[in-house]
Amino acid sequence: MHKIPALPRWLGLTGLLPQLACVLAVWIGPSEWRYAALAIGWGYAALIFSFLGGLWWGLAAAENAAGRSVPVWLWTCTVLPSLWALATFLPWIVGANWPGPSLAGLGLAILASLLIDRRVAGEIEAAPDWWMDLRLPLSGGLGALTILLALG
């Protein structure tokens, strides 16, 4: 973590606090907070997962702007997080069981995003050398917290 510049490190880690607050509200807070905390936690996980797709898009665009070829897999992966987040919202719209299964699906997808991050770090020159040092605690933390929320 020491290779990561201080501002992105602290801002990134601070970004875990809203999900942690939702987990605490569900697990130890009053019962009347439960549904709101689950819904807020789903919204936050969906928002951040979509943001991650935007980060990948930015890296692909920077790679392209530098005159380097951008692999099709990366351009494709840039849109998947927002589409997955939308898919996890659909059960609420049709009155199906929500947000528990949707939280679990988001949490697992956020954890799986580390596989894309690893490829980005190894193949995309625009990615900073500390990319995985930051992505591991952030995606690992958010994914785990989101799954804990689903289990609450």
Short mmCIF file of C-alpha atoms in Angstrom, two decimals:
data_model
loop_
_atom_site.label_atom_id
_atom_site.label_comp_id
_atom_site.label_asym_id
_atom_site.label_seq_id
_atom_site.Cartn_x
_atom_site.Cartn_y
_atom_site.Cartn_z
CA MET A 1 0.00 0.00 0.00
CA HIS A 2 2.98 2.34 0.43
CA LYS A 3 3.52 2.56 -3.34
CA ILE A 4 0.05 4.07 -3.76
CA PRO A 5 0.01 7.87 -3.63
CA ALA A 6 -1.55 9.01 -0.35
CA LEU A 7 -4.62 10.77 -1.76
CA PRO A 8 -5.92 7.86 -3.90
CA ARG A 9 -5.10 5.43 -1.08
CA TRP A 10 -7.03 7.33 1.60
CA LEU A 11 -9.92 8.36 -0.63
CA GLY A 12 -10.24 4.79 -1.88
CA LEU A 13 -10.25 3.31 1.62
CA THR A 14 -12.71 5.96 2.79
CA GLY A 15 -14.98 4.72 0.02
CA LEU A 16 -15.50 1.50 1.99
CA LEU A 17 -17.11 3.37 4.91
CA PRO A 18 -20.65 3.69 3.48
CA GLN A 19 -20.87 -0.06 2.90
CA LEU A 20 -19.41 -0.76 6.33
CA ALA A 21 -22.06 1.52 7.87
CA CYS A 22 -24.79 -0.42 6.05
CA VAL A 23 -23.38 -3.74 7.27
CA LEU A 24 -23.28 -2.46 10.85
CA ALA A 25 -26.82 -1.09 10.56
CA VAL A 26 -28.13 -4.46 9.38
CA TRP A 27 -26.14 -6.64 11.77
CA ILE A 28 -26.31 -4.60 15.00
CA GLY A 29 -28.69 -1.72 14.35
CA PRO A 30 -32.39 -1.54 15.14
CA SER A 31 -34.63 -3.74 12.99
CA GLU A 32 -36.39 -0.74 11.47
CA TRP A 33 -33.09 0.26 9.80
CA ARG A 34 -32.69 -3.11 8.07
CA TYR A 35 -34.48 -2.59 4.75
CA ALA A 36 -33.14 0.94 4.26
CA ALA A 37 -29.58 -0.24 4.98
CA LEU A 38 -29.96 -3.14 2.52
CA ALA A 39 -31.31 -0.86 -0.19
CA ILE A 40 -28.64 1.80 0.39
CA GLY A 41 -25.95 -0.90 0.41
CA TRP A 42 -27.27 -2.29 -2.88
CA GLY A 43 -27.30 1.19 -4.40
CA TYR A 44 -23.79 1.94 -3.20
CA ALA A 45 -22.37 -1.36 -4.48
CA ALA A 46 -24.09 -0.86 -7.86
CA LEU A 47 -22.77 2.70 -8.08
CA ILE A 48 -19.20 1.77 -7.24
CA PHE A 49 -19.23 -1.27 -9.52
CA SER A 50 -20.40 0.97 -12.39
CA PHE A 51 -17.66 3.43 -11.45
CA LEU A 52 -15.11 0.62 -11.78
CA GLY A 53 -16.28 0.05 -15.35
CA GLY A 54 -15.70 3.76 -15.93
CA LEU A 55 -12.17 3.42 -14.57
CA TRP A 56 -11.49 0.62 -17.03
CA TRP A 57 -12.95 2.78 -19.82
CA GLY A 58 -10.61 5.62 -18.84
CA LEU A 59 -7.60 3.31 -18.93
CA ALA A 60 -8.66 1.96 -22.33
CA ALA A 61 -9.11 5.50 -23.65
CA ALA A 62 -5.69 6.56 -22.29
CA GLU A 63 -4.12 3.51 -23.89
CA ASN A 64 -5.79 4.35 -27.19
CA ALA A 65 -4.78 8.03 -26.96
CA ALA A 66 -1.16 6.95 -26.49
CA GLY A 67 -1.36 5.11 -29.82
CA ARG A 68 -1.42 1.64 -28.30
CA SER A 69 -3.88 -1.02 -29.32
CA VAL A 70 -6.71 -1.63 -26.85
CA PRO A 71 -7.85 -5.24 -26.70
CA VAL A 72 -11.51 -5.96 -27.41
CA TRP A 73 -11.84 -7.78 -24.06
CA LEU A 74 -11.10 -4.53 -22.21
CA TRP A 75 -13.60 -2.41 -24.14
CA THR A 76 -16.18 -5.14 -23.55
CA CYS A 77 -15.43 -5.34 -19.83
CA THR A 78 -15.87 -1.59 -19.42
CA VAL A 79 -19.64 -1.81 -19.92
CA LEU A 80 -20.31 -5.05 -18.02
CA PRO A 81 -20.38 -3.59 -14.47
CA SER A 82 -23.16 -1.11 -15.22
CA LEU A 83 -25.17 -3.74 -17.10
CA TRP A 84 -24.76 -6.19 -14.21
CA ALA A 85 -25.78 -3.52 -11.71
CA LEU A 86 -28.90 -2.83 -13.76
CA ALA A 87 -29.69 -6.55 -13.94
CA THR A 88 -29.54 -6.77 -10.14
CA PHE A 89 -32.13 -3.98 -9.95
CA LEU A 90 -34.69 -5.75 -12.14
CA PRO A 91 -36.00 -8.12 -9.41
CA TRP A 92 -37.15 -5.07 -7.42
CA ILE A 93 -39.04 -3.74 -10.45
CA VAL A 94 -40.98 -7.00 -10.96
CA GLY A 95 -41.61 -7.62 -7.26
CA ALA A 96 -39.24 -10.56 -6.89
CA ASN A 97 -37.02 -11.23 -3.88
CA TRP A 98 -34.82 -8.15 -3.52
CA PRO A 99 -32.25 -6.93 -2.40
CA GLY A 100 -30.65 -10.01 -0.76
CA PRO A 101 -29.93 -12.05 -3.90
CA SER A 102 -29.02 -8.90 -5.80
CA LEU A 103 -26.53 -7.94 -3.09
CA ALA A 104 -24.96 -11.40 -3.25
CA GLY A 105 -24.70 -11.17 -7.04
CA LEU A 106 -23.11 -7.74 -6.85
CA GLY A 107 -20.69 -8.81 -4.12
CA LEU A 108 -19.52 -11.82 -6.12
CA ALA A 109 -19.18 -9.76 -9.30
CA ILE A 110 -17.12 -7.12 -7.47
CA LEU A 111 -14.82 -9.85 -6.15
CA ALA A 112 -14.56 -11.36 -9.65
CA SER A 113 -13.64 -7.93 -11.05
CA LEU A 114 -10.21 -8.46 -9.51
CA LEU A 115 -9.52 -10.91 -12.35
CA ILE A 116 -10.08 -8.10 -14.86
CA ASP A 117 -7.98 -5.73 -12.74
CA ARG A 118 -5.13 -8.25 -12.77
CA ARG A 119 -5.24 -8.41 -16.57
CA VAL A 120 -5.43 -4.62 -16.78
CA ALA A 121 -2.36 -4.31 -14.54
CA GLY A 122 -0.41 -6.80 -16.64
CA GLU A 123 -1.42 -5.73 -20.15
CA ILE A 124 -2.39 -2.05 -20.12
CA GLU A 125 0.50 0.38 -19.92
CA ALA A 126 -1.80 3.24 -18.89
CA ALA A 127 -2.52 1.43 -15.59
CA PRO A 128 -0.32 2.75 -12.77
CA ASP A 129 2.19 0.33 -11.29
CA TRP A 130 0.26 0.40 -7.99
CA TRP A 131 -3.08 -0.54 -9.61
CA MET A 132 -3.43 -3.97 -8.00
CA ASP A 133 -2.13 -2.73 -4.64
CA LEU A 134 -5.18 -0.46 -4.52
CA ARG A 135 -7.70 -2.67 -6.29
CA LEU A 136 -7.19 -5.67 -3.96
CA PRO A 137 -8.30 -3.98 -0.73
CA LEU A 138 -10.99 -1.89 -2.43
CA SER A 139 -12.71 -4.54 -4.55
CA GLY A 140 -11.96 -7.25 -2.00
CA GLY A 141 -13.33 -5.08 0.79
CA LEU A 142 -16.42 -3.88 -1.05
CA GLY A 143 -17.19 -7.35 -2.40
CA ALA A 144 -16.86 -8.95 1.04
CA LEU A 145 -18.90 -6.22 2.75
CA THR A 146 -21.63 -6.52 0.13
CA ILE A 147 -21.83 -10.28 0.67
CA LEU A 148 -21.96 -9.74 4.45
CA LEU A 149 -24.81 -7.34 3.85
CA ALA A 150 -26.64 -9.96 1.76
CA LEU A 151 -26.25 -12.44 4.60
CA GLY A 152 -27.56 -10.00 7.22
#
